[in-house]
Amino acid sequence: MNFARKYADFILKYKYVVFLTTLLFTGFFTYHAIQVDTINALENMLPEHDPALIEFKKFNEEYGGDFLVMVAIESKQIFSHKMLSTVSEITDEIQKLPHIEDIYSLTNIEDLTSEDGGLTFTPLIEKPIPQDIKKLEAIKTKVQGDPVFNRYLTHPEEPITVLYIRLKNNDDLLKKQGSRNFIIPAVTNILEKHKKQIDFQYYFAGNAPLEYELDLSSQQTQIYSTISIILMMSVILFFLFRHRTGILLLLVTIGIAALWTNGFVNVTGRNLNFVTTMLPSLILIVAVLDCIHIYAIFRKQDQSLAPKERMVYTIDQVLVPCLLTSFTTMIGFSCLMLSDMEVIRDFGMFATFGIFCALFLSLGPYCILLTLIPQRNTKNRHSISPKLTKAAAAIASYNHHNWK
């Protein structure tokens, strides 16, 4: 009890210092949380010395597969004047975009021909695109008769033509992902604009579109899961405590812990990925436990006692259990930093930091705020939620009598 009283005296005496420190850290981590990027690079999902990863990097260096975007355009009228003109316009517009090294399509590829005993390169399709049906049929026959064109620029059996977009090589992971995040939506906008004029379907393929979709999916999952957890917690906590101010403070506290964790990701120079996007959900779930214990014990005390005395008793009851559970959980997650996989190491490091933040916020600012807000009179109340207590008692009684 003496240590609990000293701790309560300390945080209440320096409550403005605690609030100011919390506010400064919140501003700092909020700034970085806004700037954090989501990057799901395939090379970060395997151990650094994995043979498959080494071969994957060699292949990308040799053939540039990591910087290749393929767009398949499906139309029943691939070799019509209107469709070929559309493909030509799409090709020209994409070529003008930033981060584009080259683009190859049916309308700008060159054909190797023999002329006067020599080899020359001539456009496969002369511009302007011919309108004469016979010339268009001749183009179709030539393309379908050439095994290279018919395999790589069109499909032997399906009405499809393919655009090959090569991005500028960039070894910097963040810049590489930034170019992808710009190019995929930009190309999509170009395709959608032309799709309004002529009916066709399009499909993306390649590492770049795959990782771009992984980034979007990770970001959406983080947003939806975080919102779902907060809403579910709000409903459950309301039925447990029926005190909106106390519940709001609790949610703000655990929300700040999750925010600090996201900001810390950017402070360390790392990025979010499909694993670390689960961090806010994890921190919310872990942080709420300590806050619930603190709030329940504090609220159950006699309202006639001074808030400081009630907090002294509360801290005396929860301090050691909270420290033990938090530190053992931190040790458990920190063990993940021994993994060979970068995404797992990052998850372990950030989860450890987030749990520490949750511990600090729950035993610091949250405890101080509880002493400042008005509480409902709980005298003559034997439980926070009588129905829940009755149900819990029934379960305990059943377990006691059926322990075997």
mmCIF file of C-alpha atoms in Angstrom:
data_model
loop_
_atom_site.group_PDB
_atom_site.id
_atom_site.type_symbol
_atom_site.label_atom_id
_atom_site.label_comp_id
_atom_site.label_asym_id
_atom_site.label_seq_id
_atom_site.Cartn_x
_atom_site.Cartn_y
_atom_site.Cartn_z
ATOM 1 C CA MET A 1 0.000 0.000 0.000
ATOM 2 C CA ASN A 2 2.903 2.365 0.742
ATOM 3 C CA PHE A 3 4.298 2.006 -2.772
ATOM 4 C CA ALA A 4 0.832 2.470 -4.278
ATOM 5 C CA ARG A 5 0.346 5.637 -2.237
ATOM 6 C CA LYS A 6 3.764 6.987 -3.266
ATOM 7 C CA TYR A 7 2.996 6.253 -6.909
ATOM 8 C CA ALA A 8 -0.468 7.842 -6.705
ATOM 9 C CA ASP A 9 0.992 10.867 -4.904
ATOM 10 C CA PHE A 10 3.619 11.201 -7.621
ATOM 11 C CA ILE A 11 1.328 11.056 -10.665
ATOM 12 C CA LEU A 12 -1.277 13.308 -9.046
ATOM 13 C CA LYS A 13 1.307 15.822 -7.888
ATOM 14 C CA TYR A 14 2.865 16.018 -11.356
ATOM 15 C CA LYS A 15 -0.342 15.474 -13.299
ATOM 16 C CA TYR A 16 0.248 18.486 -15.532
ATOM 17 C CA VAL A 17 3.711 17.208 -16.409
ATOM 18 C CA VAL A 18 2.197 13.819 -17.238
ATOM 19 C CA PHE A 19 -0.521 15.438 -19.378
ATOM 20 C CA LEU A 20 1.973 17.684 -21.163
ATOM 21 C CA THR A 21 4.317 14.755 -21.841
ATOM 22 C CA THR A 22 1.407 12.696 -23.155
ATOM 23 C CA LEU A 23 0.238 15.570 -25.354
ATOM 24 C CA LEU A 24 3.719 16.129 -26.802
ATOM 25 C CA PHE A 25 4.220 12.445 -27.562
ATOM 26 C CA THR A 26 0.738 12.252 -29.081
ATOM 27 C CA GLY A 27 1.472 15.173 -31.383
ATOM 28 C CA PHE A 28 4.848 13.731 -32.323
ATOM 29 C CA PHE A 29 3.552 10.239 -33.093
ATOM 30 C CA THR A 30 0.445 11.574 -34.849
ATOM 31 C CA TYR A 31 2.685 13.472 -37.264
ATOM 32 C CA HIS A 32 4.595 10.286 -38.049
ATOM 33 C CA ALA A 33 1.497 8.069 -38.132
ATOM 34 C CA ILE A 34 0.075 10.219 -40.931
ATOM 35 C CA GLN A 35 3.255 9.727 -42.958
ATOM 36 C CA VAL A 36 3.665 5.972 -42.497
ATOM 37 C CA ASP A 37 3.518 3.973 -45.735
ATOM 38 C CA THR A 38 2.226 0.490 -46.414
ATOM 39 C CA ILE A 39 4.616 -1.630 -48.478
ATOM 40 C CA ASN A 40 4.116 -5.339 -49.113
ATOM 41 C CA ALA A 41 7.327 -6.114 -50.995
ATOM 42 C CA LEU A 42 7.604 -9.817 -51.758
ATOM 43 C CA GLU A 43 11.309 -9.789 -50.878
ATOM 44 C CA ASN A 44 10.450 -8.894 -47.258
ATOM 45 C CA MET A 45 8.198 -11.913 -46.765
ATOM 46 C CA LEU A 46 10.965 -14.540 -46.761
ATOM 47 C CA PRO A 47 14.178 -14.923 -44.745
ATOM 48 C CA GLU A 48 17.062 -12.948 -46.272
ATOM 49 C CA HIS A 49 19.118 -16.080 -47.041
ATOM 50 C CA ASP A 50 16.231 -18.176 -48.366
ATOM 51 C CA PRO A 51 17.316 -19.815 -51.677
ATOM 52 C CA ALA A 52 13.949 -19.037 -53.287
ATOM 53 C CA LEU A 53 14.294 -15.345 -52.391
ATOM 54 C CA ILE A 54 17.843 -15.204 -53.753
ATOM 55 C CA GLU A 55 16.685 -16.711 -57.051
ATOM 56 C CA PHE A 56 13.727 -14.355 -57.119
ATOM 57 C CA LYS A 57 16.015 -11.311 -56.777
ATOM 58 C CA LYS A 58 18.362 -12.642 -59.469
ATOM 59 C CA PHE A 59 15.442 -13.130 -61.836
ATOM 60 C CA ASN A 60 14.190 -9.594 -61.230
ATOM 61 C CA GLU A 61 17.651 -8.140 -61.782
ATOM 62 C CA GLU A 62 18.067 -10.103 -64.993
ATOM 63 C CA TYR A 63 14.635 -9.653 -66.527
ATOM 64 C CA GLY A 64 13.163 -6.703 -64.627
ATOM 65 C CA GLY A 65 10.069 -8.650 -63.579
ATOM 66 C CA ASP A 66 9.729 -6.517 -60.469
ATOM 67 C CA PHE A 67 9.256 -3.437 -62.654
ATOM 68 C CA LEU A 68 6.917 -4.942 -65.235
ATOM 69 C CA VAL A 69 3.193 -4.208 -65.410
ATOM 70 C CA MET A 70 1.088 -6.178 -67.870
ATOM 71 C CA VAL A 71 -2.360 -5.007 -68.942
ATOM 72 C CA ALA A 72 -4.587 -7.440 -70.842
ATOM 73 C CA ILE A 73 -7.355 -5.807 -72.887
ATOM 74 C CA GLU A 74 -10.243 -8.045 -73.871
ATOM 75 C CA SER A 75 -12.556 -7.060 -76.725
ATOM 76 C CA LYS A 76 -14.464 -8.931 -79.420
ATOM 77 C CA GLN A 77 -13.209 -6.359 -81.907
ATOM 78 C CA ILE A 78 -9.456 -6.341 -81.222
ATOM 79 C CA PHE A 79 -8.563 -5.854 -84.893
ATOM 80 C CA SER A 80 -11.205 -3.268 -85.679
ATOM 81 C CA HIS A 81 -10.145 0.263 -86.582
ATOM 82 C CA LYS A 82 -11.779 1.732 -83.487
ATOM 83 C CA MET A 83 -10.224 -0.786 -81.073
ATOM 84 C CA LEU A 84 -6.723 -0.532 -82.566
ATOM 85 C CA SER A 85 -6.987 3.259 -82.473
ATOM 86 C CA THR A 86 -8.002 3.054 -78.811
ATOM 87 C CA VAL A 87 -5.045 0.782 -78.013
ATOM 88 C CA SER A 88 -2.764 3.226 -79.830
ATOM 89 C CA GLU A 89 -4.102 6.191 -77.843
ATOM 90 C CA ILE A 90 -3.817 4.270 -74.565
ATOM 91 C CA THR A 91 -0.219 3.361 -75.415
ATOM 92 C CA ASP A 92 0.722 6.960 -76.192
ATOM 93 C CA GLU A 93 -0.902 8.310 -73.021
ATOM 94 C CA ILE A 94 0.761 5.750 -70.778
ATOM 95 C CA GLN A 95 4.156 6.438 -72.378
ATOM 96 C CA LYS A 96 3.878 10.088 -71.262
ATOM 97 C CA LEU A 97 3.365 9.192 -67.598
ATOM 98 C CA PRO A 98 6.196 9.660 -65.077
ATOM 99 C CA HIS A 99 8.183 6.567 -63.986
ATOM 100 C CA ILE A 100 7.621 4.847 -67.372
ATOM 101 C CA GLU A 101 10.718 3.387 -69.051
ATOM 102 C CA ASP A 102 9.029 1.733 -72.045
ATOM 103 C CA ILE A 103 5.690 0.418 -73.192
ATOM 104 C CA TYR A 104 5.068 -2.175 -75.868
ATOM 105 C CA SER A 105 1.728 -2.899 -77.473
ATOM 106 C CA LEU A 106 0.243 -4.153 -80.709
ATOM 107 C CA THR A 107 0.272 -0.631 -82.139
ATOM 108 C CA ASN A 108 3.884 0.397 -81.453
ATOM 109 C CA ILE A 109 5.824 -2.863 -81.696
ATOM 110 C CA GLU A 110 8.218 -3.255 -84.622
ATOM 111 C CA ASP A 111 8.343 -6.178 -87.012
ATOM 112 C CA LEU A 112 11.582 -7.700 -88.269
ATOM 113 C CA THR A 113 11.385 -8.078 -92.045
ATOM 114 C CA SER A 114 13.751 -8.993 -94.848
ATOM 115 C CA GLU A 115 14.302 -6.382 -97.536
ATOM 116 C CA ASP A 116 16.872 -6.374 -100.366
ATOM 117 C CA GLY A 117 18.848 -9.132 -98.710
ATOM 118 C CA GLY A 118 18.974 -7.329 -95.381
ATOM 119 C CA LEU A 119 16.957 -7.214 -92.160
ATOM 120 C CA THR A 120 14.982 -4.111 -91.252
ATOM 121 C CA PHE A 121 12.622 -3.099 -88.489
ATOM 122 C CA THR A 122 9.290 -1.678 -89.580
ATOM 123 C CA PRO A 123 6.155 -0.898 -87.535
ATOM 124 C CA LEU A 124 3.855 -3.869 -87.265
ATOM 125 C CA ILE A 125 0.896 -1.547 -87.786
ATOM 126 C CA GLU A 126 1.395 1.619 -89.791
ATOM 127 C CA LYS A 127 -0.057 4.882 -88.489
ATOM 128 C CA PRO A 128 -2.604 6.242 -88.883
ATOM 129 C CA ILE A 129 -4.466 3.023 -88.178
ATOM 130 C CA PRO A 130 -5.993 1.846 -91.485
ATOM 131 C CA GLN A 131 -9.768 1.836 -91.845
ATOM 132 C CA ASP A 132 -9.894 -0.457 -94.852
ATOM 133 C CA ILE A 133 -11.329 -3.847 -93.848
ATOM 134 C CA LYS A 134 -8.933 -5.746 -96.109
ATOM 135 C CA LYS A 135 -5.906 -4.072 -94.561
ATOM 136 C CA LEU A 136 -7.244 -4.801 -91.066
ATOM 137 C CA GLU A 137 -7.766 -8.439 -92.015
ATOM 138 C CA ALA A 138 -4.216 -8.559 -93.345
ATOM 139 C CA ILE A 139 -2.928 -7.241 -90.001
ATOM 140 C CA LYS A 140 -4.957 -9.850 -88.129
ATOM 141 C CA THR A 141 -3.667 -12.640 -90.379
ATOM 142 C CA LYS A 142 -0.076 -11.475 -89.966
ATOM 143 C CA VAL A 143 -0.288 -11.247 -86.178
ATOM 144 C CA GLN A 144 -2.030 -14.590 -85.766
ATOM 145 C CA GLY A 145 0.420 -16.225 -88.163
ATOM 146 C CA ASP A 146 3.461 -15.073 -86.236
ATOM 147 C CA PRO A 147 4.162 -17.335 -83.199
ATOM 148 C CA VAL A 148 5.793 -14.495 -81.239
ATOM 149 C CA PHE A 149 3.098 -11.867 -81.805
ATOM 150 C CA ASN A 150 0.292 -14.364 -81.401
ATOM 151 C CA ARG A 151 1.686 -15.595 -78.095
ATOM 152 C CA TYR A 152 2.893 -12.413 -76.419
ATOM 153 C CA LEU A 153 0.787 -9.601 -77.913
ATOM 154 C CA THR A 154 -2.455 -11.473 -78.481
ATOM 155 C CA HIS A 155 -4.005 -14.755 -77.381
ATOM 156 C CA PRO A 156 -4.287 -17.703 -79.786
ATOM 157 C CA GLU A 157 -7.841 -18.494 -78.682
ATOM 158 C CA GLU A 158 -9.178 -15.441 -76.813
ATOM 159 C CA PRO A 159 -9.836 -11.892 -78.150
ATOM 160 C CA ILE A 160 -7.114 -10.357 -75.982
ATOM 161 C CA THR A 161 -4.175 -8.042 -76.576
ATOM 162 C CA VAL A 162 -1.493 -7.287 -73.982
ATOM 163 C CA LEU A 163 0.347 -4.080 -73.095
ATOM 164 C CA TYR A 164 3.784 -4.446 -71.476
ATOM 165 C CA ILE A 165 4.679 -1.473 -69.272
ATOM 166 C CA ARG A 166 8.220 -1.323 -67.914
ATOM 167 C CA LEU A 167 8.797 1.009 -64.974
ATOM 168 C CA LYS A 168 12.065 2.807 -64.362
ATOM 169 C CA ASN A 169 14.423 0.713 -62.271
ATOM 170 C CA ASN A 170 14.732 1.941 -58.697
ATOM 171 C CA ASP A 171 16.525 0.056 -55.929
ATOM 172 C CA ASP A 172 15.009 2.245 -53.213
ATOM 173 C CA LEU A 173 12.056 0.251 -51.876
ATOM 174 C CA LEU A 174 10.010 3.304 -50.873
ATOM 175 C CA LYS A 175 10.542 5.081 -54.202
ATOM 176 C CA LYS A 176 9.830 1.880 -56.093
ATOM 177 C CA GLN A 177 6.563 1.422 -54.238
ATOM 178 C CA GLY A 178 5.730 5.094 -54.688
ATOM 179 C CA SER A 179 6.054 4.791 -58.454
ATOM 180 C CA ARG A 180 3.792 1.739 -58.417
ATOM 181 C CA ASN A 181 1.217 3.496 -56.275
ATOM 182 C CA PHE A 182 1.168 6.298 -58.850
ATOM 183 C CA ILE A 183 1.266 4.231 -62.044
ATOM 184 C CA ILE A 184 -1.453 1.665 -61.310
ATOM 185 C CA PRO A 185 -4.200 4.268 -60.571
ATOM 186 C CA ALA A 186 -2.968 6.486 -63.434
ATOM 187 C CA VAL A 187 -3.157 3.622 -65.941
ATOM 188 C CA THR A 188 -6.538 2.636 -64.534
ATOM 189 C CA ASN A 189 -7.845 6.176 -65.085
ATOM 190 C CA ILE A 190 -6.633 6.125 -68.708
ATOM 191 C CA LEU A 191 -8.298 2.767 -69.338
ATOM 192 C CA GLU A 192 -11.547 3.857 -67.686
ATOM 193 C CA LYS A 193 -11.615 7.028 -69.788
ATOM 194 C CA HIS A 194 -11.365 5.064 -73.037
ATOM 195 C CA LYS A 195 -13.732 2.396 -71.785
ATOM 196 C CA LYS A 196 -16.507 4.973 -71.876
ATOM 197 C CA GLN A 197 -16.012 5.300 -75.639
ATOM 198 C CA ILE A 198 -15.678 1.626 -76.585
ATOM 199 C CA ASP A 199 -16.603 -1.529 -74.703
ATOM 200 C CA PHE A 200 -13.689 -3.646 -73.432
ATOM 201 C CA GLN A 201 -12.451 -5.296 -70.260
ATOM 202 C CA TYR A 202 -8.959 -4.981 -68.804
ATOM 203 C CA TYR A 203 -6.873 -6.966 -66.328
ATOM 204 C CA PHE A 204 -3.574 -6.252 -64.565
ATOM 205 C CA ALA A 205 -0.803 -8.795 -64.013
ATOM 206 C CA GLY A 206 2.742 -8.777 -62.648
ATOM 207 C CA ASN A 207 4.493 -8.201 -59.311
ATOM 208 C CA ALA A 208 3.796 -4.461 -59.257
ATOM 209 C CA PRO A 209 -0.036 -4.720 -59.498
ATOM 210 C CA LEU A 210 -0.017 -7.631 -57.032
ATOM 211 C CA GLU A 211 1.923 -5.693 -54.389
ATOM 212 C CA TYR A 212 -0.209 -2.609 -55.048
ATOM 213 C CA GLU A 213 -3.370 -4.615 -54.350
ATOM 214 C CA LEU A 214 -1.763 -6.073 -51.231
ATOM 215 C CA ASP A 215 -1.078 -2.536 -50.013
ATOM 216 C CA LEU A 216 -4.684 -1.479 -50.586
ATOM 217 C CA SER A 217 -6.035 -4.623 -48.947
ATOM 218 C CA SER A 218 -3.750 -4.143 -45.912
ATOM 219 C CA GLN A 219 -4.825 -0.517 -45.475
ATOM 220 C CA GLN A 220 -8.519 -1.354 -45.791
ATOM 221 C CA THR A 221 -8.187 -4.265 -43.369
ATOM 222 C CA GLN A 222 -6.494 -2.013 -40.804
ATOM 223 C CA ILE A 223 -9.235 0.618 -41.059
ATOM 224 C CA TYR A 224 -12.182 -1.803 -40.985
ATOM 225 C CA SER A 225 -10.807 -3.997 -38.198
ATOM 226 C CA THR A 226 -9.922 -0.999 -36.016
ATOM 227 C CA ILE A 227 -13.350 0.584 -36.447
ATOM 228 C CA SER A 228 -15.093 -2.758 -35.817
ATOM 229 C CA ILE A 229 -13.145 -3.373 -32.622
ATOM 230 C CA ILE A 230 -13.815 0.130 -31.288
ATOM 231 C CA LEU A 231 -17.541 -0.148 -32.014
ATOM 232 C CA MET A 232 -17.764 -3.579 -30.410
ATOM 233 C CA MET A 233 -15.832 -2.408 -27.361
ATOM 234 C CA SER A 234 -18.062 0.650 -27.033
ATOM 235 C CA VAL A 235 -21.219 -1.451 -26.959
ATOM 236 C CA ILE A 236 -19.846 -4.005 -24.492
ATOM 237 C CA LEU A 237 -18.358 -1.369 -22.182
ATOM 238 C CA PHE A 238 -21.597 0.589 -22.181
ATOM 239 C CA PHE A 239 -23.553 -2.448 -21.002
ATOM 240 C CA LEU A 240 -20.892 -3.188 -18.400
ATOM 241 C CA PHE A 241 -20.463 0.279 -16.865
ATOM 242 C CA ARG A 242 -23.250 2.539 -18.187
ATOM 243 C CA HIS A 243 -20.992 5.583 -17.810
ATOM 244 C CA ARG A 244 -20.343 7.403 -21.069
ATOM 245 C CA THR A 245 -17.570 9.712 -19.826
ATOM 246 C CA GLY A 246 -15.589 6.884 -18.271
ATOM 247 C CA ILE A 247 -15.997 4.733 -21.385
ATOM 248 C CA LEU A 248 -14.945 7.618 -23.637
ATOM 249 C CA LEU A 249 -11.779 8.171 -21.589
ATOM 250 C CA LEU A 250 -11.010 4.470 -21.770
ATOM 251 C CA LEU A 251 -11.437 4.385 -25.566
ATOM 252 C CA VAL A 252 -9.353 7.532 -26.024
ATOM 253 C CA THR A 253 -6.567 6.031 -23.893
ATOM 254 C CA ILE A 254 -6.315 2.787 -25.855
ATOM 255 C CA GLY A 255 -6.726 4.721 -29.118
ATOM 256 C CA ILE A 256 -3.713 6.888 -28.238
ATOM 257 C CA ALA A 257 -1.688 3.737 -27.516
ATOM 258 C CA ALA A 258 -2.518 2.397 -30.990
ATOM 259 C CA LEU A 259 -1.706 5.799 -32.525
ATOM 260 C CA TRP A 260 1.689 5.938 -30.816
ATOM 261 C CA THR A 261 2.472 2.467 -32.133
ATOM 262 C CA ASN A 262 1.641 3.401 -35.730
ATOM 263 C CA GLY A 263 3.708 6.566 -35.423
ATOM 264 C CA PHE A 264 6.661 4.627 -34.012
ATOM 265 C CA VAL A 265 6.699 2.536 -37.202
ATOM 266 C CA ASN A 266 7.535 5.638 -39.233
ATOM 267 C CA VAL A 267 9.987 6.946 -36.611
ATOM 268 C CA THR A 268 12.088 3.799 -37.040
ATOM 269 C CA GLY A 269 12.098 4.237 -40.816
ATOM 270 C CA ARG A 270 10.004 1.118 -41.355
ATOM 271 C CA ASN A 271 6.749 0.644 -43.232
ATOM 272 C CA LEU A 272 3.517 -1.176 -42.518
ATOM 273 C CA ASN A 273 2.827 -4.492 -44.242
ATOM 274 C CA PHE A 274 0.122 -7.142 -44.231
ATOM 275 C CA VAL A 275 1.379 -8.375 -40.826
ATOM 276 C CA THR A 276 2.040 -5.092 -39.010
ATOM 277 C CA THR A 277 -1.271 -3.587 -40.153
ATOM 278 C CA MET A 278 -2.782 -5.781 -37.401
ATOM 279 C CA LEU A 279 -0.922 -3.758 -34.755
ATOM 280 C CA PRO A 280 -3.717 -1.240 -33.966
ATOM 281 C CA SER A 281 -6.197 -4.085 -33.422
ATOM 282 C CA LEU A 282 -3.727 -5.946 -31.215
ATOM 283 C CA ILE A 283 -2.862 -2.890 -29.119
ATOM 284 C CA LEU A 284 -6.538 -1.970 -28.677
ATOM 285 C CA ILE A 285 -7.322 -5.460 -27.383
ATOM 286 C CA VAL A 286 -4.316 -5.624 -25.051
ATOM 287 C CA ALA A 287 -4.625 -2.053 -23.771
ATOM 288 C CA VAL A 288 -8.311 -2.304 -22.920
ATOM 289 C CA LEU A 289 -7.693 -5.083 -20.377
ATOM 290 C CA ASP A 290 -5.677 -2.979 -17.933
ATOM 291 C CA CYS A 291 -8.025 -0.027 -18.330
ATOM 292 C CA ILE A 292 -11.088 -2.154 -17.575
ATOM 293 C CA HIS A 293 -9.503 -3.530 -14.379
ATOM 294 C CA ILE A 294 -8.507 -0.053 -13.232
ATOM 295 C CA TYR A 295 -11.872 1.491 -14.019
ATOM 296 C CA ALA A 296 -13.903 -1.339 -12.480
ATOM 297 C CA ILE A 297 -12.001 -1.307 -9.174
ATOM 298 C CA PHE A 298 -11.897 2.486 -8.966
ATOM 299 C CA ARG A 299 -15.603 2.827 -9.692
ATOM 300 C CA LYS A 300 -16.585 0.167 -7.180
ATOM 301 C CA GLN A 301 -15.079 2.072 -4.225
ATOM 302 C CA ASP A 302 -17.204 4.048 -1.785
ATOM 303 C CA GLN A 303 -18.078 7.367 -3.427
ATOM 304 C CA SER A 304 -17.714 9.150 -0.083
ATOM 305 C CA LEU A 305 -13.967 8.558 -0.199
ATOM 306 C CA ALA A 306 -11.731 11.144 -1.817
ATOM 307 C CA PRO A 307 -10.792 10.314 -5.421
ATOM 308 C CA LYS A 308 -7.132 10.147 -4.409
ATOM 309 C CA GLU A 309 -7.858 7.523 -1.723
ATOM 310 C CA ARG A 310 -9.887 5.473 -4.161
ATOM 311 C CA MET A 311 -7.057 5.642 -6.701
ATOM 312 C CA VAL A 312 -4.493 4.608 -4.067
ATOM 313 C CA TYR A 313 -6.545 1.479 -3.346
ATOM 314 C CA THR A 314 -7.056 0.845 -7.073
ATOM 315 C CA ILE A 315 -3.352 1.125 -7.879
ATOM 316 C CA ASP A 316 -2.519 -1.107 -4.918
ATOM 317 C CA GLN A 317 -4.811 -3.767 -6.402
ATOM 318 C CA VAL A 318 -3.766 -3.571 -10.064
ATOM 319 C CA LEU A 319 -0.177 -2.289 -10.202
ATOM 320 C CA VAL A 320 1.678 -5.573 -9.738
ATOM 321 C CA PRO A 321 -0.707 -7.672 -11.879
ATOM 322 C CA CYS A 322 -0.619 -5.072 -14.679
ATOM 323 C CA LEU A 323 3.179 -4.868 -14.587
ATOM 324 C CA LEU A 324 3.571 -8.634 -14.599
ATOM 325 C CA THR A 325 1.098 -9.282 -17.409
ATOM 326 C CA SER A 326 2.397 -6.412 -19.534
ATOM 327 C CA PHE A 327 6.078 -7.280 -19.159
ATOM 328 C CA THR A 328 5.560 -10.995 -19.765
ATOM 329 C CA THR A 329 3.533 -10.124 -22.880
ATOM 330 C CA MET A 330 6.273 -7.734 -24.007
ATOM 331 C CA ILE A 331 8.894 -10.452 -23.511
ATOM 332 C CA GLY A 332 6.784 -12.858 -25.544
ATOM 333 C CA PHE A 333 6.399 -10.482 -28.473
ATOM 334 C CA SER A 334 10.031 -9.369 -28.303
ATOM 335 C CA CYS A 335 11.056 -12.969 -28.977
ATOM 336 C CA LEU A 336 9.609 -12.524 -32.462
ATOM 337 C CA MET A 337 12.512 -10.170 -33.193
ATOM 338 C CA LEU A 338 14.722 -13.275 -33.413
ATOM 339 C CA SER A 339 12.890 -14.390 -36.569
ATOM 340 C CA ASP A 340 14.647 -14.529 -39.944
ATOM 341 C CA MET A 341 11.661 -12.852 -41.588
ATOM 342 C CA GLU A 342 11.690 -9.074 -41.577
ATOM 343 C CA VAL A 343 7.902 -8.759 -41.339
ATOM 344 C CA ILE A 344 7.848 -10.939 -38.208
ATOM 345 C CA ARG A 345 10.758 -9.049 -36.620
ATOM 346 C CA ASP A 346 8.998 -5.749 -37.231
ATOM 347 C CA PHE A 347 5.753 -7.064 -35.782
ATOM 348 C CA GLY A 348 7.504 -8.232 -32.611
ATOM 349 C CA MET A 349 9.334 -4.914 -32.133
ATOM 350 C CA PHE A 350 6.287 -2.694 -32.702
ATOM 351 C CA ALA A 351 3.955 -4.897 -30.634
ATOM 352 C CA THR A 352 6.415 -4.714 -27.722
ATOM 353 C CA PHE A 353 6.547 -0.930 -27.993
ATOM 354 C CA GLY A 354 2.737 -0.694 -28.247
ATOM 355 C CA ILE A 355 2.179 -2.774 -25.123
ATOM 356 C CA PHE A 356 4.634 -0.568 -23.214
ATOM 357 C CA CYS A 357 2.727 2.514 -24.406
ATOM 358 C CA ALA A 358 -0.561 0.952 -23.286
ATOM 359 C CA LEU A 359 0.919 0.250 -19.843
ATOM 360 C CA PHE A 360 2.214 3.815 -19.460
ATOM 361 C CA LEU A 361 -1.059 5.408 -20.586
ATOM 362 C CA SER A 362 -3.275 3.207 -18.435
ATOM 363 C CA LEU A 363 -1.222 3.634 -15.233
ATOM 364 C CA GLY A 364 -0.481 7.296 -15.903
ATOM 365 C CA PRO A 365 -2.844 9.697 -17.692
ATOM 366 C CA TYR A 366 -5.830 7.352 -17.458
ATOM 367 C CA CYS A 367 -5.556 6.972 -13.668
ATOM 368 C CA ILE A 368 -5.228 10.751 -13.263
ATOM 369 C CA LEU A 369 -8.257 11.444 -15.448
ATOM 370 C CA LEU A 370 -10.385 9.013 -13.459
ATOM 371 C CA THR A 371 -9.824 11.108 -10.334
ATOM 372 C CA LEU A 372 -10.980 14.239 -12.146
ATOM 373 C CA ILE A 373 -14.255 13.084 -13.714
ATOM 374 C CA PRO A 374 -17.511 12.879 -11.733
ATOM 375 C CA GLN A 375 -18.656 9.351 -10.926
ATOM 376 C CA ARG A 376 -22.142 7.988 -10.434
ATOM 377 C CA ASN A 377 -23.136 6.968 -6.947
ATOM 378 C CA THR A 378 -22.561 3.210 -6.681
ATOM 379 C CA LYS A 379 -23.624 2.859 -3.053
ATOM 380 C CA ASN A 380 -26.188 0.070 -2.673
ATOM 381 C CA ARG A 381 -24.983 -1.439 -5.946
ATOM 382 C CA HIS A 382 -23.583 -4.908 -5.415
ATOM 383 C CA SER A 383 -22.191 -5.213 -8.914
ATOM 384 C CA ILE A 384 -21.481 -3.167 -11.963
ATOM 385 C CA SER A 385 -23.768 -5.359 -14.044
ATOM 386 C CA PRO A 386 -26.154 -7.527 -12.005
ATOM 387 C CA LYS A 387 -27.192 -9.687 -14.956
ATOM 388 C CA LEU A 388 -23.603 -10.290 -15.972
ATOM 389 C CA THR A 389 -22.658 -11.071 -12.369
ATOM 390 C CA LYS A 390 -25.526 -13.546 -12.095
ATOM 391 C CA ALA A 391 -24.485 -15.265 -15.316
ATOM 392 C CA ALA A 392 -20.848 -15.408 -14.191
ATOM 393 C CA ALA A 393 -21.919 -16.840 -10.825
ATOM 394 C CA ALA A 394 -23.929 -19.550 -12.591
ATOM 395 C CA ILE A 395 -20.918 -20.505 -14.713
ATOM 396 C CA ALA A 396 -18.638 -20.542 -11.653
ATOM 397 C CA SER A 397 -21.120 -22.709 -9.743
ATOM 398 C CA TYR A 398 -21.328 -25.184 -12.633
ATOM 399 C CA ASN A 399 -17.531 -25.396 -12.885
ATOM 400 C CA HIS A 400 -17.245 -25.864 -9.118
ATOM 401 C CA HIS A 401 -19.683 -28.781 -9.059
ATOM 402 C CA ASN A 402 -18.427 -30.356 -12.276
ATOM 403 C CA TRP A 403 -14.709 -29.790 -11.917
ATOM 404 C CA LYS A 404 -13.884 -33.371 -12.983
#
